[in-house]
CSV table of C-alpha atoms in Angstrom, one decimal:
chain,number,residue,atom,x,y,z
A,1,MET,CA,47.1,-2.0,-10.1
A,2,ALA,CA,44.9,-3.1,-13.2
A,3,LYS,CA,41.2,-3.7,-13.9
A,4,LEU,CA,42.2,-7.1,-14.1
A,5,ASP,CA,43.7,-7.2,-10.7
A,6,ILE,CA,40.3,-5.3,-9.0
A,7,CYS,CA,38.0,-8.1,-10.3
A,8,ASN,CA,40.9,-10.9,-9.1
A,9,GLN,CA,40.7,-8.8,-5.4
A,10,ARG,CA,37.4,-9.2,-5.3
A,11,LEU,CA,37.4,-13.1,-5.9
A,12,VAL,CA,40.0,-13.3,-3.7
A,13,ASN,CA,37.8,-11.3,-0.6
A,14,GLN,CA,34.3,-12.9,-1.3
A,15,HIS,CA,36.0,-15.8,-1.1
A,16,LEU,CA,35.4,-17.5,-4.7
A,17,ILE,CA,38.4,-18.3,-5.1
A,18,LYS,CA,39.3,-20.4,-2.3
A,19,GLN,CA,36.5,-21.5,-0.5
A,20,SER,CA,37.4,-22.1,3.4
A,21,LEU,CA,34.3,-21.1,5.1
A,22,GLU,CA,32.4,-23.8,6.2
A,23,THR,CA,28.6,-22.7,7.0
A,24,PRO,CA,26.0,-20.7,5.6
A,25,SER,CA,25.8,-18.5,8.0
A,26,GLU,CA,29.5,-17.5,7.9
A,27,VAL,CA,29.5,-16.3,4.5
A,28,VAL,CA,26.3,-14.1,5.4
A,29,ARG,CA,27.8,-12.3,8.6
A,30,LEU,CA,31.4,-11.7,6.5
A,31,LEU,CA,29.5,-10.3,3.6
A,32,GLY,CA,26.9,-8.6,6.2
A,33,ALA,CA,24.1,-8.5,3.7
A,34,VAL,CA,23.5,-10.7,0.6
A,35,GLN,CA,20.9,-10.0,-1.9
A,36,ALA,CA,18.2,-12.5,-1.7
A,37,GLN,CA,14.9,-11.4,-3.4
A,38,ASP,CA,15.6,-14.6,-5.9
A,39,TYR,CA,15.4,-16.9,-3.2
A,40,GLY,CA,16.8,-19.9,-4.7
A,41,THR,CA,19.9,-19.0,-6.1
A,42,ALA,CA,20.5,-16.5,-3.4
A,43,LYS,CA,20.8,-19.1,-1.2
A,44,TRP,CA,23.5,-21.1,-4.5
A,45,GLY,CA,25.2,-17.6,-4.6
A,46,VAL,CA,26.2,-17.7,-0.4
A,47,ALA,CA,26.7,-22.0,-0.6
A,48,GLN,CA,29.1,-21.7,-3.6
A,49,ARG,CA,31.3,-19.7,-0.7
A,50,THR,CA,31.9,-22.3,1.6
A,51,LEU,CA,33.4,-25.3,0.8
A,52,ASP,CA,30.6,-27.8,-0.1
A,53,ALA,CA,27.0,-26.4,1.8
A,54,THR,CA,24.3,-27.8,0.2
A,55,ASP,CA,20.3,-26.4,-1.0
A,56,ALA,CA,19.4,-28.1,2.5
A,57,GLU,CA,22.1,-26.8,5.0
A,58,VAL,CA,21.1,-23.5,3.4
A,59,GLU,CA,17.6,-23.9,4.1
A,60,LYS,CA,18.2,-25.5,7.4
A,61,GLU,CA,19.9,-22.0,8.8
A,62,LEU,CA,17.5,-20.0,7.0
A,63,SER,CA,14.8,-22.6,9.1
A,64,ASP,CA,16.1,-22.5,12.2
A,65,GLY,CA,16.7,-18.7,12.2
A,66,ALA,CA,20.3,-18.4,11.9
A,67,ILE,CA,19.9,-16.9,8.6
A,68,LEU,CA,17.4,-14.5,8.3
A,69,ARG,CA,15.4,-12.7,5.1
A,70,THR,CA,14.1,-8.8,5.6
A,71,HIS,CA,14.1,-5.9,3.5
A,72,VAL,CA,17.0,-4.1,4.6
A,73,LEU,CA,19.9,-1.8,2.7
A,74,ARG,CA,18.2,-0.6,-0.4
A,75,PRO,CA,14.8,-1.5,-0.8
A,76,THR,CA,15.0,-5.0,-1.7
A,77,TRP,CA,15.1,-8.6,0.1
A,78,HIS,CA,18.7,-9.1,1.8
A,79,PHE,CA,19.6,-12.1,3.8
A,80,VAL,CA,21.5,-11.3,7.5
A,81,LEU,CA,22.1,-12.5,10.4
A,82,GLY,CA,20.0,-12.3,13.9
A,83,ALA,CA,23.3,-10.7,14.9
A,84,ASP,CA,23.1,-8.2,12.3
A,85,ILE,CA,19.2,-7.6,11.9
A,86,ARG,CA,18.6,-4.5,14.4
A,87,TRP,CA,21.4,-1.9,13.8
A,88,MET,CA,21.3,-3.0,10.3
A,89,LEU,CA,18.3,-2.1,10.2
A,90,ALA,CA,18.4,1.6,12.1
A,91,LEU,CA,21.6,2.5,9.8
A,92,THR,CA,19.4,2.3,6.4
A,93,GLY,CA,15.2,1.2,7.7
A,94,PRO,CA,15.1,5.6,8.0
A,95,ARG,CA,16.6,6.3,4.5
A,96,VAL,CA,14.1,3.4,3.3
A,97,GLU,CA,10.9,4.5,4.6
A,98,ARG,CA,12.4,8.4,2.9
A,99,VAL,CA,12.5,6.0,-0.7
A,100,LEU,CA,9.1,4.5,0.0
A,101,ALA,CA,7.7,7.7,1.6
A,102,HIS,CA,5.9,9.3,-2.4
A,103,TYR,CA,4.3,5.4,-2.9
A,104,ASP,CA,2.7,5.3,0.3
A,105,ARG,CA,1.0,8.6,-0.4
A,106,LYS,CA,-0.4,7.4,-3.3
A,107,LEU,CA,-1.4,3.7,-1.6
A,108,GLU,CA,-3.0,6.0,0.8
A,109,ILE,CA,-0.9,4.6,3.4
A,110,ASP,CA,-0.3,7.2,6.4
A,111,ALA,CA,1.0,6.2,9.9
A,112,ALA,CA,-2.3,5.8,11.1
A,113,VAL,CA,-3.2,3.1,8.9
A,114,LEU,CA,1.0,1.3,9.8
A,115,ARG,CA,0.2,2.0,13.6
A,116,ARG,CA,-3.0,-0.1,12.6
A,117,SER,CA,-1.7,-2.6,10.8
A,118,ARG,CA,2.0,-3.2,13.5
A,119,ALA,CA,-1.1,-3.8,16.1
A,120,SER,CA,-2.7,-6.7,14.3
A,121,ILE,CA,-0.3,-7.7,12.7
A,122,THR,CA,1.7,-8.3,16.1
A,123,LYS,CA,-1.4,-9.4,17.1
A,124,ALA,CA,-1.7,-12.5,14.4
A,125,LEU,CA,1.7,-13.5,15.3
A,126,GLU,CA,2.3,-13.0,19.0
A,127,GLY,CA,3.1,-16.3,21.2
A,128,GLY,CA,5.4,-18.0,18.3
A,129,ASN,CA,3.0,-17.9,15.2
A,130,GLN,CA,4.6,-17.6,11.8
A,131,LEU,CA,1.7,-17.2,8.9
A,132,THR,CA,2.0,-16.1,4.7
A,133,ARG,CA,1.2,-13.1,3.8
A,134,THR,CA,-1.8,-13.9,2.6
A,135,GLU,CA,-2.4,-14.9,6.0
A,136,LEU,CA,-0.7,-11.6,7.3
A,137,ALA,CA,-3.7,-9.8,5.0
A,138,LYS,CA,-6.4,-11.7,6.0
A,139,ALA,CA,-5.8,-10.4,9.6
A,140,MET,CA,-5.6,-7.0,8.3
A,141,GLN,CA,-8.8,-7.2,7.1
A,142,ARG,CA,-10.4,-8.6,9.8
A,143,ALA,CA,-8.7,-5.9,11.5
A,144,ARG,CA,-10.8,-2.9,8.8
A,145,ILE,CA,-7.0,-2.2,6.6
A,146,ARG,CA,-7.1,-2.3,3.5
A,147,THR,CA,-4.6,-5.0,1.4
A,148,ASP,CA,-6.0,-4.7,-2.3
A,149,GLY,CA,-3.8,-4.7,-4.5
A,150,THR,CA,-0.2,-6.6,-4.3
A,151,GLN,CA,1.4,-3.1,-3.7
A,152,ARG,CA,-0.5,-2.4,-0.6
A,153,LEU,CA,-0.1,-5.6,0.9
A,154,ALA,CA,3.6,-5.4,0.1
A,155,ARG,CA,4.0,-2.0,1.5
A,156,LEU,CA,2.3,-3.0,4.4
A,157,VAL,CA,4.6,-5.3,4.8
A,158,MET,CA,7.3,-4.2,4.0
A,159,HIS,CA,7.1,-1.3,6.7
A,160,ALA,CA,6.5,-4.1,9.9
A,161,GLU,CA,9.8,-5.3,7.9
A,162,LEU,CA,11.4,-1.7,8.4
A,163,ASP,CA,10.7,-0.9,11.6
A,164,ALA,CA,11.7,-4.3,13.3
A,165,LEU,CA,9.0,-5.9,14.1
A,166,ILE,CA,8.7,-8.6,11.5
A,167,CYS,CA,11.5,-10.8,10.0
A,168,SER,CA,11.3,-14.6,7.8
A,169,GLY,CA,10.5,-17.4,9.3
A,170,ALA,CA,10.5,-20.9,8.5
A,171,ARG,CA,9.1,-22.3,5.4
A,172,ARG,CA,5.7,-23.1,5.0
A,173,GLY,CA,6.6,-26.1,2.0
A,174,ASN,CA,7.3,-23.3,-0.9
A,175,GLN,CA,5.4,-20.7,1.4
A,176,HIS,CA,7.8,-17.9,3.0
A,177,THR,CA,6.0,-17.1,6.1
A,178,TYR,CA,6.7,-13.6,8.9
A,179,ALA,CA,7.6,-14.5,12.3
A,180,LEU,CA,7.4,-11.8,15.2
A,181,LEU,CA,11.7,-10.7,15.0
A,182,ASP,CA,11.7,-9.9,18.6
A,183,GLU,CA,10.2,-13.6,19.3
A,184,ARG,CA,12.5,-15.4,16.8
A,185,VAL,CA,16.1,-13.4,17.5
A,186,PRO,CA,17.1,-13.2,21.0
A,187,PRO,CA,17.7,-9.0,22.0
A,188,THR,CA,21.2,-7.7,21.2
A,189,LYS,CA,22.9,-4.7,22.2
A,190,PRO,CA,22.0,-1.7,20.0
A,191,LEU,CA,24.7,0.1,18.2
A,192,GLU,CA,25.6,4.0,18.4
A,193,ARG,CA,24.8,5.4,14.6
A,194,ASP,CA,28.5,6.1,14.1
A,195,THR,CA,29.3,2.8,15.4
A,196,ALA,CA,26.7,1.0,13.1
A,197,LEU,CA,28.8,3.1,9.5
A,198,VAL,CA,32.0,2.3,10.1
A,199,GLU,CA,30.5,-1.8,10.5
A,200,LEU,CA,29.1,-1.6,7.9
A,201,ALA,CA,32.1,0.0,5.8
A,202,LYS,CA,34.5,-2.7,7.4
A,203,ARG,CA,32.6,-5.5,6.0
A,204,TYR,CA,31.8,-3.9,2.8
A,205,PHE,CA,35.8,-3.1,1.7
A,206,THR,CA,37.2,-6.2,2.9
A,207,THR,CA,34.7,-7.7,0.5
A,208,ARG,CA,33.4,-6.2,-2.0
A,209,GLY,CA,37.2,-4.5,-2.3
A,210,PRO,CA,38.9,-2.4,-4.2
A,211,ALA,CA,36.2,-0.7,-4.2
A,212,THR,CA,35.0,3.3,-4.0
A,213,VAL,CA,32.7,5.3,-1.6
A,214,ASP,CA,30.5,5.1,-4.2
A,215,ASP,CA,29.9,2.3,-4.5
A,216,PHE,CA,29.5,1.5,-1.0
A,217,ALA,CA,27.4,4.7,-0.6
A,218,TRP,CA,25.1,2.3,-4.1
A,219,TRP,CA,25.1,-0.7,-2.0
A,220,SER,CA,24.1,0.3,1.5
A,221,GLY,CA,21.6,2.8,-0.2
A,222,LEU,CA,22.8,5.2,2.6
A,223,THR,CA,24.2,8.8,1.0
A,224,LYS,CA,27.6,9.6,-0.1
A,225,SER,CA,28.2,11.8,3.0
A,226,ASP,CA,27.6,8.8,5.4
A,227,GLY,CA,29.5,6.5,3.0
A,228,ARG,CA,32.4,9.0,4.0
A,229,LYS,CA,32.1,8.8,7.2
A,230,GLY,CA,31.7,5.2,7.4
A,231,LEU,CA,35.1,4.6,5.2
A,232,GLU,CA,36.6,7.5,7.9
A,233,GLY,CA,36.5,5.3,10.6
A,234,ALA,CA,37.2,2.0,8.8
A,235,LYS,CA,40.2,3.3,6.5
A,236,SER,CA,42.5,2.1,9.0
A,237,GLY,CA,42.8,-1.2,8.1
A,238,LEU,CA,42.5,-0.7,4.7
A,239,GLU,CA,44.9,0.1,1.8
A,240,HIS,CA,44.1,2.8,-1.6
A,241,GLU,CA,44.8,3.2,-5.2
A,242,VAL,CA,43.6,5.2,-7.9
A,243,VAL,CA,43.2,3.5,-11.0
A,244,ASP,CA,41.2,5.7,-13.3
A,245,GLY,CA,40.8,8.6,-11.6
A,246,ARG,CA,38.8,6.4,-9.0
A,247,GLN,CA,39.9,5.9,-5.6
A,248,TYR,CA,39.4,2.3,-4.7
A,249,TRP,CA,39.8,0.8,-1.0
A,250,PHE,CA,40.4,-2.6,0.3
A,251,PRO,CA,42.0,-5.1,2.9
A,252,THR,CA,45.4,-5.9,2.2
A,253,PRO,CA,46.1,-8.1,-0.9
A,254,ALA,CA,46.2,-11.9,-0.5
A,255,ARG,CA,48.7,-13.6,-2.6
A,256,LEU,CA,46.2,-15.6,-4.5
A,257,LYS,CA,45.7,-16.0,-7.7
A,258,ALA,CA,42.8,-19.1,-9.1
A,259,ARG,CA,44.4,-21.4,-11.4
A,260,SER,CA,43.0,-20.2,-14.8
A,261,PRO,CA,40.4,-20.3,-16.1
A,262,LEU,CA,38.3,-20.4,-13.2
A,263,VAL,CA,34.5,-20.5,-14.3
A,264,ARG,CA,31.8,-19.7,-11.6
A,265,LEU,CA,28.1,-19.5,-12.0
A,266,LEU,CA,26.7,-17.2,-9.9
A,267,PRO,CA,22.7,-15.9,-9.7
A,268,ASN,CA,21.4,-13.0,-11.0
A,269,TYR,CA,21.7,-10.5,-7.7
A,270,ASP,CA,25.0,-12.2,-6.3
A,271,GLU,CA,27.0,-10.0,-4.5
A,272,TYR,CA,30.1,-9.9,-6.9
A,273,PHE,CA,28.4,-7.5,-10.0
A,274,ILE,CA,25.3,-5.6,-8.1
A,275,GLY,CA,27.4,-5.1,-4.7
A,276,LEU,CA,29.4,-2.7,-6.7
A,277,LYS,CA,28.0,0.5,-8.7
A,278,ASP,CA,30.5,0.4,-11.2
A,279,ARG,CA,31.0,-2.9,-12.7
A,280,SER,CA,33.3,-1.3,-16.0
A,281,ALA,CA,36.2,-3.6,-14.1
A,282,MET,CA,34.3,-7.1,-14.7
A,283,GLY,CA,33.6,-6.1,-18.5
A,284,THR,CA,36.7,-5.6,-20.3
A,285,ARG,CA,36.5,-9.1,-22.2
A,286,LEU,CA,33.1,-8.2,-23.3
A,287,LYS,CA,33.6,-4.7,-24.5
A,288,LYS,CA,36.4,-6.5,-27.0
A,289,LEU,CA,32.9,-8.1,-28.3
A,290,GLY,CA,31.2,-4.7,-28.4
A,291,PHE,CA,29.1,-5.0,-25.5
A,292,GLU,CA,29.4,-1.4,-23.6
A,293,GLY,CA,26.6,-1.7,-21.3
A,294,ASP,CA,26.0,-2.6,-17.7
A,295,VAL,CA,27.0,-6.3,-16.8
A,296,SER,CA,24.3,-6.6,-14.8
A,297,PHE,CA,22.2,-5.6,-17.7
A,298,LEU,CA,23.0,-9.0,-19.6
A,299,GLY,CA,19.4,-10.7,-18.1
A,300,GLY,CA,19.1,-13.4,-15.9
A,301,HIS,CA,22.3,-15.2,-13.9
A,302,ILE,CA,25.9,-14.2,-14.8
A,303,LEU,CA,28.1,-17.1,-16.6
A,304,THR,CA,32.5,-15.1,-15.3
A,305,ILE,CA,35.4,-16.1,-16.2
A,306,ASP,CA,38.8,-15.1,-13.9
A,307,GLY,CA,36.7,-12.7,-12.7
A,308,GLN,CA,35.0,-11.9,-16.2
A,309,VAL,CA,32.0,-11.5,-17.1
A,310,VAL,CA,31.3,-13.4,-20.1
A,311,GLY,CA,27.6,-14.1,-20.6
A,312,GLY,CA,24.8,-15.8,-18.8
A,313,TRP,CA,23.8,-19.5,-17.8
A,314,THR,CA,20.1,-20.8,-17.7
A,315,ARG,CA,18.8,-23.7,-15.7
A,316,ILE,CA,15.7,-26.2,-16.4
A,317,LEU,CA,14.6,-29.1,-14.3
A,318,LYS,CA,13.8,-31.8,-17.1
A,319,GLY,CA,12.4,-34.9,-15.0
A,320,LYS,CA,15.1,-35.5,-12.2
A,321,LYS,CA,17.6,-34.1,-14.5
A,322,LEU,CA,18.8,-30.2,-14.1
A,323,ILE,CA,20.2,-29.4,-17.4
A,324,VAL,CA,22.1,-26.1,-17.7
A,325,GLY,CA,22.7,-23.8,-21.2
A,326,LEU,CA,25.1,-21.1,-21.7
A,327,LYS,CA,24.0,-17.5,-23.0
A,328,GLY,CA,26.3,-15.1,-25.2
A,329,PRO,CA,27.6,-13.0,-25.9
A,330,SER,CA,31.3,-14.7,-25.6
A,331,THR,CA,31.8,-18.2,-26.7
A,332,LEU,CA,33.7,-20.7,-24.5
A,333,ASP,CA,37.3,-22.5,-25.4
A,334,GLY,CA,38.1,-26.0,-24.6
A,335,ALA,CA,39.2,-25.6,-21.6
A,336,GLU,CA,36.3,-22.5,-20.6
A,337,ARG,CA,34.3,-25.5,-21.4
A,338,ARG,CA,35.4,-27.9,-19.3
A,339,ALA,CA,36.0,-25.8,-16.3
A,340,PHE,CA,31.9,-24.9,-17.0
A,341,GLU,CA,30.8,-28.4,-17.4
A,342,LYS,CA,33.4,-28.6,-13.6
A,343,GLU,CA,30.6,-26.0,-12.1
A,344,VAL,CA,27.8,-27.4,-13.9
A,345,GLN,CA,28.2,-30.5,-11.3
A,346,ARG,CA,29.2,-28.6,-8.6
A,347,PHE,CA,26.0,-26.8,-8.8
A,348,GLY,CA,24.2,-30.3,-9.5
A,349,ALA,CA,25.8,-31.0,-6.1
A,350,PHE,CA,24.4,-28.4,-3.8
A,351,LEU,CA,21.0,-29.7,-5.2
A,352,GLY,CA,21.3,-32.7,-4.7
A,353,THR,CA,20.4,-33.8,-8.7
A,354,PRO,CA,22.1,-35.1,-11.5
A,355,ALA,CA,22.8,-32.5,-13.9
A,356,GLU,CA,25.0,-31.7,-17.6
A,357,LEU,CA,24.8,-28.8,-20.3
A,358,ALA,CA,22.7,-28.3,-22.8
């Protein structure tokens, strides 16, 4: 297996070559968790793995609670399903809490503060209330809990997410809200820790593979020991191969290859590259241009051709029109530019906005 084959299989496994999934929640279920701190473009990352889901359709699933947005895995936001949120938080939350402990001490957040904040948040949200972060801050202030500074407030709310107390509610205009998880999501059967490890590993390697144990540990936020344990339970359904001294694990390769050039406008934290610690396989084309860094450090949204990162792309709303631009370092030939234009139109259709090239 060569590096280009690795990229092709990743495109297949993430439904970036051929789209057959009908709903956004199917994508999130398949991938397990989708990084989503950049809310708008994260929705596009989900939609482009479906047949033709629009921004409004993704938003509806989030508003209805079919898809939730919360802090899980590494300490950042992800889209997850209600059926998965509790066992994923139980598995990865304690690890994130340990990462936060040093900063909590600096912010004077201790167990007593967290107990009081949980109580005030619960009281404010119970009965189906969905409140913004600012409104939760006011509720905590009434309980004489300090919420001064962006970081202190963010940490108090994040801890409530990690403790499976709250999750995302429906947006109110452009403002995100929070709801009590137990009111938003029906009860689900808890998973034993080892069972959860194996389930997470299955989701990961069947969609991000070919990938290594180090890649899985990076993505999940778990230790390498846990990564190896999860893989051990999942590997009966996987194949493996050593490439350049690294052992890659993946589902049985699909006999599917995209018609070249396959252009994809990926959002800035797309799972195609952010879900891997080692992104060198997708940097071959850039390396030929003298770029030696991590492809995710190009900044902004990422443009790929045939699975290779070639540069970035930008978007500007000008009146009622979407203008999409190309950001180096690569230049596109005629066929690549036509494929790029086609993807720009697809992105415009997702937003319901006429789109053109800058």
